[in-house]
Amino acid sequence: MTQHLPPLPEPHRPLYSLVAWPPQVLDTWMRRVQATLNVSGFGLPHLNLRAPFQTSLSGPDLVAAFREGLRGEPALEVRVRGWKRLSGVIFLEFELDPALAELHTRMLEIGPSSRAPYDGPDYRPHLTLALGILPWAEDLLWDRVQVLTPPLDHFTVQALSLTREERGEVQELHTFPLVLPPEEDEPRTEAGAAPS
């Protein structure tokens, strides 16, 4: 007689993200502010180019797909827009200029994969300061945050990292360097023009 076994459960799929790490001065400042205000985001401060997603691709295949998608990608300048507040969340928002919007759209095409609610048309580049704020604390925290000025108003993203989160632990799987503009060989005068 043949025994029928129950079907095996679907294997747990990790969550992947494509992120840019802020420069050390901004990372340190954000973490100090979080400690002072007794708040946190999810993991270390990071700017998502792709919010957490699941895929049927293996880790090595996903790395290869992003490597191909980012081949020749130039470094990216991001500019701070200011503090933003949504229900239960406070974050430092960045401008969504055409280059960043186009890169985000192209990164969404890498897959097959799931999509997060804040990807696509609702994408807002940001660094999360506080996540899961209780309703009674929102106004108090917002008042304290609005007077804070980050130590810089822009930075250049020189690399993107593919991360994997499984059971609450985030691991960096691969870093993709972006193409930096060539160094200028000719010295510049004070006015910024090359000498003749």
PDB file of C-alpha atoms in Angstrom:
ATOM      1  CA  MET A   1       0.000   0.000   0.000  1.00  0.00           C
ATOM      2  CA  THR A   2       1.331   3.480  -0.903  1.00  0.00           C
ATOM      3  CA  GLN A   3       1.461   6.052   1.825  1.00  0.00           C
ATOM      4  CA  HIS A   4       0.619   9.628   0.833  1.00  0.00           C
ATOM      5  CA  LEU A   5       2.842  12.146   2.526  1.00  0.00           C
ATOM      6  CA  PRO A   6       1.724  15.742   2.986  1.00  0.00           C
ATOM      7  CA  PRO A   7       3.326  18.155   0.488  1.00  0.00           C
ATOM      8  CA  LEU A   8       6.551  19.749   1.587  1.00  0.00           C
ATOM      9  CA  PRO A   9       6.202  23.351   2.715  1.00  0.00           C
ATOM     10  CA  GLU A  10       7.373  26.029   0.295  1.00  0.00           C
ATOM     11  CA  PRO A  11      11.024  26.851   1.103  1.00  0.00           C
ATOM     12  CA  HIS A  12      11.479  30.113   2.973  1.00  0.00           C
ATOM     13  CA  ARG A  13      12.836  32.757   0.639  1.00  0.00           C
ATOM     14  CA  PRO A  14      15.108  35.457   2.030  1.00  0.00           C
ATOM     15  CA  LEU A  15      14.522  39.162   1.427  1.00  0.00           C
ATOM     16  CA  TYR A  16      17.025  40.960  -0.781  1.00  0.00           C
ATOM     17  CA  SER A  17      17.615  44.716  -1.130  1.00  0.00           C
ATOM     18  CA  LEU A  18      19.841  46.919  -3.252  1.00  0.00           C
ATOM     19  CA  VAL A  19      21.191  49.729  -1.084  1.00  0.00           C
ATOM     20  CA  ALA A  20      23.634  52.615  -0.985  1.00  0.00           C
ATOM     21  CA  TRP A  21      25.448  53.151   2.304  1.00  0.00           C
ATOM     22  CA  PRO A  22      25.739  56.817   3.330  1.00  0.00           C
ATOM     23  CA  PRO A  23      29.188  58.338   3.897  1.00  0.00           C
ATOM     24  CA  GLN A  24      30.658  57.714   7.337  1.00  0.00           C
ATOM     25  CA  VAL A  25      29.948  61.235   8.613  1.00  0.00           C
ATOM     26  CA  LEU A  26      26.216  60.914   7.810  1.00  0.00           C
ATOM     27  CA  ASP A  27      26.018  57.307   9.024  1.00  0.00           C
ATOM     28  CA  THR A  28      27.621  58.238  12.362  1.00  0.00           C
ATOM     29  CA  TRP A  29      25.391  61.313  12.747  1.00  0.00           C
ATOM     30  CA  MET A  30      22.202  59.319  12.023  1.00  0.00           C
ATOM     31  CA  ARG A  31      23.166  56.635  14.553  1.00  0.00           C
ATOM     32  CA  ARG A  32      23.954  59.239  17.215  1.00  0.00           C
ATOM     33  CA  VAL A  33      20.599  60.945  16.645  1.00  0.00           C
ATOM     34  CA  GLN A  34      18.841  57.561  16.891  1.00  0.00           C
ATOM     35  CA  ALA A  35      20.630  56.822  20.172  1.00  0.00           C
ATOM     36  CA  THR A  36      19.815  60.275  21.567  1.00  0.00           C
ATOM     37  CA  LEU A  37      16.121  59.969  20.633  1.00  0.00           C
ATOM     38  CA  ASN A  38      15.976  56.266  21.576  1.00  0.00           C
ATOM     39  CA  VAL A  39      14.640  55.235  18.127  1.00  0.00           C
ATOM     40  CA  SER A  40      15.810  53.001  15.302  1.00  0.00           C
ATOM     41  CA  GLY A  41      15.192  52.092  11.688  1.00  0.00           C
ATOM     42  CA  PHE A  42      15.710  48.611  10.252  1.00  0.00           C
ATOM     43  CA  GLY A  43      19.411  47.800  10.376  1.00  0.00           C
ATOM     44  CA  LEU A  44      22.153  50.329   9.676  1.00  0.00           C
ATOM     45  CA  PRO A  45      21.200  53.568   7.893  1.00  0.00           C
ATOM     46  CA  HIS A  46      20.855  52.843   4.168  1.00  0.00           C
ATOM     47  CA  LEU A  47      19.267  54.283   1.052  1.00  0.00           C
ATOM     48  CA  ASN A  48      17.210  51.654  -0.812  1.00  0.00           C
ATOM     49  CA  LEU A  49      17.510  51.534  -4.572  1.00  0.00           C
ATOM     50  CA  ARG A  50      15.237  48.522  -4.303  1.00  0.00           C
ATOM     51  CA  ALA A  51      13.116  47.902  -1.234  1.00  0.00           C
ATOM     52  CA  PRO A  52      13.174  44.358   0.194  1.00  0.00           C
ATOM     53  CA  PHE A  53      12.045  41.768  -2.371  1.00  0.00           C
ATOM     54  CA  GLN A  54      11.932  38.011  -2.844  1.00  0.00           C
ATOM     55  CA  THR A  55      13.056  36.122  -5.932  1.00  0.00           C
ATOM     56  CA  SER A  56      13.287  32.580  -7.231  1.00  0.00           C
ATOM     57  CA  LEU A  57      16.828  33.293  -8.473  1.00  0.00           C
ATOM     58  CA  SER A  58      19.715  31.795  -6.506  1.00  0.00           C
ATOM     59  CA  GLY A  59      22.099  34.180  -4.744  1.00  0.00           C
ATOM     60  CA  PRO A  60      24.839  33.792  -7.413  1.00  0.00           C
ATOM     61  CA  ASP A  61      22.311  34.240 -10.257  1.00  0.00           C
ATOM     62  CA  LEU A  62      20.915  37.368  -8.616  1.00  0.00           C
ATOM     63  CA  VAL A  63      24.430  38.809  -8.177  1.00  0.00           C
ATOM     64  CA  ALA A  64      25.123  38.089 -11.867  1.00  0.00           C
ATOM     65  CA  ALA A  65      21.855  39.759 -12.936  1.00  0.00           C
ATOM     66  CA  PHE A  66      22.602  42.913 -10.921  1.00  0.00           C
ATOM     67  CA  ARG A  67      26.213  42.925 -12.154  1.00  0.00           C
ATOM     68  CA  GLU A  68      24.934  42.946 -15.731  1.00  0.00           C
ATOM     69  CA  GLY A  69      22.249  45.554 -14.955  1.00  0.00           C
ATOM     70  CA  LEU A  70      24.791  47.881 -13.302  1.00  0.00           C
ATOM     71  CA  ARG A  71      27.606  47.434 -15.850  1.00  0.00           C
ATOM     72  CA  GLY A  72      29.016  50.876 -16.698  1.00  0.00           C
ATOM     73  CA  GLU A  73      26.628  52.650 -14.302  1.00  0.00           C
ATOM     74  CA  PRO A  74      28.025  56.063 -13.346  1.00  0.00           C
ATOM     75  CA  ALA A  75      28.380  57.253  -9.758  1.00  0.00           C
ATOM     76  CA  LEU A  76      25.296  59.052  -8.562  1.00  0.00           C
ATOM     77  CA  GLU A  77      24.921  62.360  -6.739  1.00  0.00           C
ATOM     78  CA  VAL A  78      22.082  62.396  -4.186  1.00  0.00           C
ATOM     79  CA  ARG A  79      20.774  65.553  -2.506  1.00  0.00           C
ATOM     80  CA  VAL A  80      19.057  65.825   0.856  1.00  0.00           C
ATOM     81  CA  ARG A  81      15.520  67.157   0.533  1.00  0.00           C
ATOM     82  CA  GLY A  82      14.634  67.264   4.244  1.00  0.00           C
ATOM     83  CA  TRP A  83      12.787  65.455   7.008  1.00  0.00           C
ATOM     84  CA  LYS A  84       9.580  63.637   6.119  1.00  0.00           C
ATOM     85  CA  ARG A  85       6.985  62.073   8.368  1.00  0.00           C
ATOM     86  CA  LEU A  86       4.510  59.297   7.626  1.00  0.00           C
ATOM     87  CA  SER A  87       2.418  57.346  10.108  1.00  0.00           C
ATOM     88  CA  GLY A  88       4.875  55.640  12.473  1.00  0.00           C
ATOM     89  CA  VAL A  89       7.960  56.644  10.429  1.00  0.00           C
ATOM     90  CA  ILE A  90      10.357  59.592  10.232  1.00  0.00           C
ATOM     91  CA  PHE A  91      13.013  59.669   7.533  1.00  0.00           C
ATOM     92  CA  LEU A  92      15.516  61.910   5.789  1.00  0.00           C
ATOM     93  CA  GLU A  93      14.255  62.198   2.225  1.00  0.00           C
ATOM     94  CA  PHE A  94      16.475  62.684  -0.842  1.00  0.00           C
ATOM     95  CA  GLU A  95      15.567  64.352  -4.141  1.00  0.00           C
ATOM     96  CA  LEU A  96      14.281  61.952  -6.782  1.00  0.00           C
ATOM     97  CA  ASP A  97      16.100  63.405  -9.785  1.00  0.00           C
ATOM     98  CA  PRO A  98      15.776  61.832 -13.274  1.00  0.00           C
ATOM     99  CA  ALA A  99      19.027  59.801 -12.977  1.00  0.00           C
ATOM    100  CA  LEU A 100      17.981  58.232  -9.656  1.00  0.00           C
ATOM    101  CA  ALA A 101      14.421  57.584 -10.874  1.00  0.00           C
ATOM    102  CA  GLU A 102      15.699  55.906 -14.046  1.00  0.00           C
ATOM    103  CA  LEU A 103      18.179  53.729 -12.132  1.00  0.00           C
ATOM    104  CA  HIS A 104      15.448  52.671  -9.682  1.00  0.00           C
ATOM    105  CA  THR A 105      13.119  51.736 -12.571  1.00  0.00           C
ATOM    106  CA  ARG A 106      15.827  49.648 -14.265  1.00  0.00           C
ATOM    107  CA  MET A 107      16.670  47.844 -11.015  1.00  0.00           C
ATOM    108  CA  LEU A 108      12.992  46.841 -10.654  1.00  0.00           C
ATOM    109  CA  GLU A 109      13.263  44.952 -13.966  1.00  0.00           C
ATOM    110  CA  ILE A 110      15.866  42.557 -12.527  1.00  0.00           C
ATOM    111  CA  GLY A 111      14.163  39.375 -11.504  1.00  0.00           C
ATOM    112  CA  PRO A 112      11.723  37.641 -11.495  1.00  0.00           C
ATOM    113  CA  SER A 113      10.938  39.145  -8.130  1.00  0.00           C
ATOM    114  CA  SER A 114       8.278  40.540  -5.856  1.00  0.00           C
ATOM    115  CA  ARG A 115       7.719  44.286  -5.527  1.00  0.00           C
ATOM    116  CA  ALA A 116       7.437  46.332  -2.378  1.00  0.00           C
ATOM    117  CA  PRO A 117       4.592  48.849  -2.003  1.00  0.00           C
ATOM    118  CA  TYR A 118       7.032  51.777  -2.014  1.00  0.00           C
ATOM    119  CA  ASP A 119       8.835  50.802  -5.202  1.00  0.00           C
ATOM    120  CA  GLY A 120       7.832  52.118  -8.607  1.00  0.00           C
ATOM    121  CA  PRO A 121       5.704  55.298  -8.686  1.00  0.00           C
ATOM    122  CA  ASP A 122       5.723  55.605  -4.864  1.00  0.00           C
ATOM    123  CA  TYR A 123       9.521  55.334  -4.557  1.00  0.00           C
ATOM    124  CA  ARG A 124      11.031  57.904  -2.173  1.00  0.00           C
ATOM    125  CA  PRO A 125      14.803  57.686  -1.664  1.00  0.00           C
ATOM    126  CA  HIS A 126      15.520  58.094   2.046  1.00  0.00           C
ATOM    127  CA  LEU A 127      17.410  57.144   5.188  1.00  0.00           C
ATOM    128  CA  THR A 128      15.043  55.917   7.912  1.00  0.00           C
ATOM    129  CA  LEU A 129      15.586  57.592  11.265  1.00  0.00           C
ATOM    130  CA  ALA A 130      12.708  56.079  13.238  1.00  0.00           C
ATOM    131  CA  LEU A 131      10.418  53.168  12.418  1.00  0.00           C
ATOM    132  CA  GLY A 132       7.446  51.902  14.415  1.00  0.00           C
ATOM    133  CA  ILE A 133       6.829  55.135  16.323  1.00  0.00           C
ATOM    134  CA  LEU A 134       3.908  54.824  18.730  1.00  0.00           C
ATOM    135  CA  PRO A 135       1.046  57.272  17.968  1.00  0.00           C
ATOM    136  CA  TRP A 136       1.369  59.098  21.299  1.00  0.00           C
ATOM    137  CA  ALA A 137       5.064  59.823  20.621  1.00  0.00           C
ATOM    138  CA  GLU A 138       4.837  60.947  16.976  1.00  0.00           C
ATOM    139  CA  ASP A 139       4.285  64.684  17.563  1.00  0.00           C
ATOM    140  CA  LEU A 140       6.892  64.891  20.331  1.00  0.00           C
ATOM    141  CA  LEU A 141       9.499  63.141  18.216  1.00  0.00           C
ATOM    142  CA  TRP A 142       8.652  65.178  15.115  1.00  0.00           C
ATOM    143  CA  ASP A 143       9.163  68.434  17.041  1.00  0.00           C
ATOM    144  CA  ARG A 144      12.638  67.290  18.113  1.00  0.00           C
ATOM    145  CA  VAL A 145      13.651  66.069  14.636  1.00  0.00           C
ATOM    146  CA  GLN A 146      12.608  69.137  12.640  1.00  0.00           C
ATOM    147  CA  VAL A 147      15.317  71.299  14.227  1.00  0.00           C
ATOM    148  CA  LEU A 148      18.100  68.835  13.354  1.00  0.00           C
ATOM    149  CA  THR A 149      20.367  69.610  10.389  1.00  0.00           C
ATOM    150  CA  PRO A 150      22.329  66.737   8.787  1.00  0.00           C
ATOM    151  CA  PRO A 151      26.109  67.256   8.514  1.00  0.00           C
ATOM    152  CA  LEU A 152      25.929  67.313   4.703  1.00  0.00           C
ATOM    153  CA  ASP A 153      23.330  68.187   2.074  1.00  0.00           C
ATOM    154  CA  HIS A 154      24.506  65.817  -0.670  1.00  0.00           C
ATOM    155  CA  PHE A 155      26.880  62.944  -1.353  1.00  0.00           C
ATOM    156  CA  THR A 156      28.111  60.791  -4.220  1.00  0.00           C
ATOM    157  CA  VAL A 157      27.040  57.142  -4.300  1.00  0.00           C
ATOM    158  CA  GLN A 158      30.145  55.283  -5.487  1.00  0.00           C
ATOM    159  CA  ALA A 159      28.859  51.722  -4.967  1.00  0.00           C
ATOM    160  CA  LEU A 160      25.647  49.783  -4.451  1.00  0.00           C
ATOM    161  CA  SER A 161      25.340  46.694  -2.265  1.00  0.00           C
ATOM    162  CA  LEU A 162      23.079  43.685  -2.621  1.00  0.00           C
ATOM    163  CA  THR A 163      21.960  42.610   0.844  1.00  0.00           C
ATOM    164  CA  ARG A 164      20.062  39.586   2.097  1.00  0.00           C
ATOM    165  CA  GLU A 165      17.911  39.500   5.217  1.00  0.00           C
ATOM    166  CA  GLU A 166      16.969  36.220   6.760  1.00  0.00           C
ATOM    167  CA  ARG A 167      15.552  35.739  10.256  1.00  0.00           C
ATOM    168  CA  GLY A 168      16.345  39.335  11.223  1.00  0.00           C
ATOM    169  CA  GLU A 169      19.995  39.288  10.166  1.00  0.00           C
ATOM    170  CA  VAL A 170      21.189  41.423   7.229  1.00  0.00           C
ATOM    171  CA  GLN A 171      24.200  40.236   5.249  1.00  0.00           C
ATOM    172  CA  GLU A 172      25.960  42.079   2.461  1.00  0.00           C
ATOM    173  CA  LEU A 173      26.195  39.634  -0.473  1.00  0.00           C
ATOM    174  CA  HIS A 174      27.998  41.719  -3.058  1.00  0.00           C
ATOM    175  CA  THR A 175      29.160  45.289  -3.693  1.00  0.00           C
ATOM    176  CA  PHE A 176      28.922  46.793  -7.175  1.00  0.00           C
ATOM    177  CA  PRO A 177      31.320  49.738  -7.724  1.00  0.00           C
ATOM    178  CA  LEU A 178      29.908  52.522  -9.882  1.00  0.00           C
ATOM    179  CA  VAL A 179      31.989  54.294 -12.534  1.00  0.00           C
ATOM    180  CA  LEU A 180      33.571  57.477 -11.213  1.00  0.00           C
ATOM    181  CA  PRO A 181      34.126  60.395 -13.615  1.00  0.00           C
ATOM    182  CA  PRO A 182      37.715  60.595 -14.854  1.00  0.00           C
ATOM    183  CA  GLU A 183      40.097  62.812 -12.893  1.00  0.00           C
ATOM    184  CA  GLU A 184      40.882  66.012 -14.740  1.00  0.00           C
ATOM    185  CA  ASP A 185      44.527  66.208 -15.769  1.00  0.00           C
ATOM    186  CA  GLU A 186      44.697  69.961 -16.339  1.00  0.00           C
ATOM    187  CA  PRO A 187      44.926  72.282 -13.338  1.00  0.00           C
ATOM    188  CA  ARG A 188      42.067  74.741 -12.900  1.00  0.00           C
ATOM    189  CA  THR A 189      42.305  78.450 -12.238  1.00  0.00           C
ATOM    190  CA  GLU A 190      40.321  80.026  -9.415  1.00  0.00           C
ATOM    191  CA  ALA A 191      37.472  80.854 -11.784  1.00  0.00           C
ATOM    192  CA  GLY A 192      37.206  77.164 -12.664  1.00  0.00           C
ATOM    193  CA  ALA A 193      38.414  77.437 -16.251  1.00  0.00           C
ATOM    194  CA  ALA A 194      41.411  75.538 -17.542  1.00  0.00           C
ATOM    195  CA  PRO A 195      44.401  77.813 -18.201  1.00  0.00           C
ATOM    196  CA  SER A 196      45.063  78.664 -21.838  1.00  0.00           C
TER     197      SER A 196
END
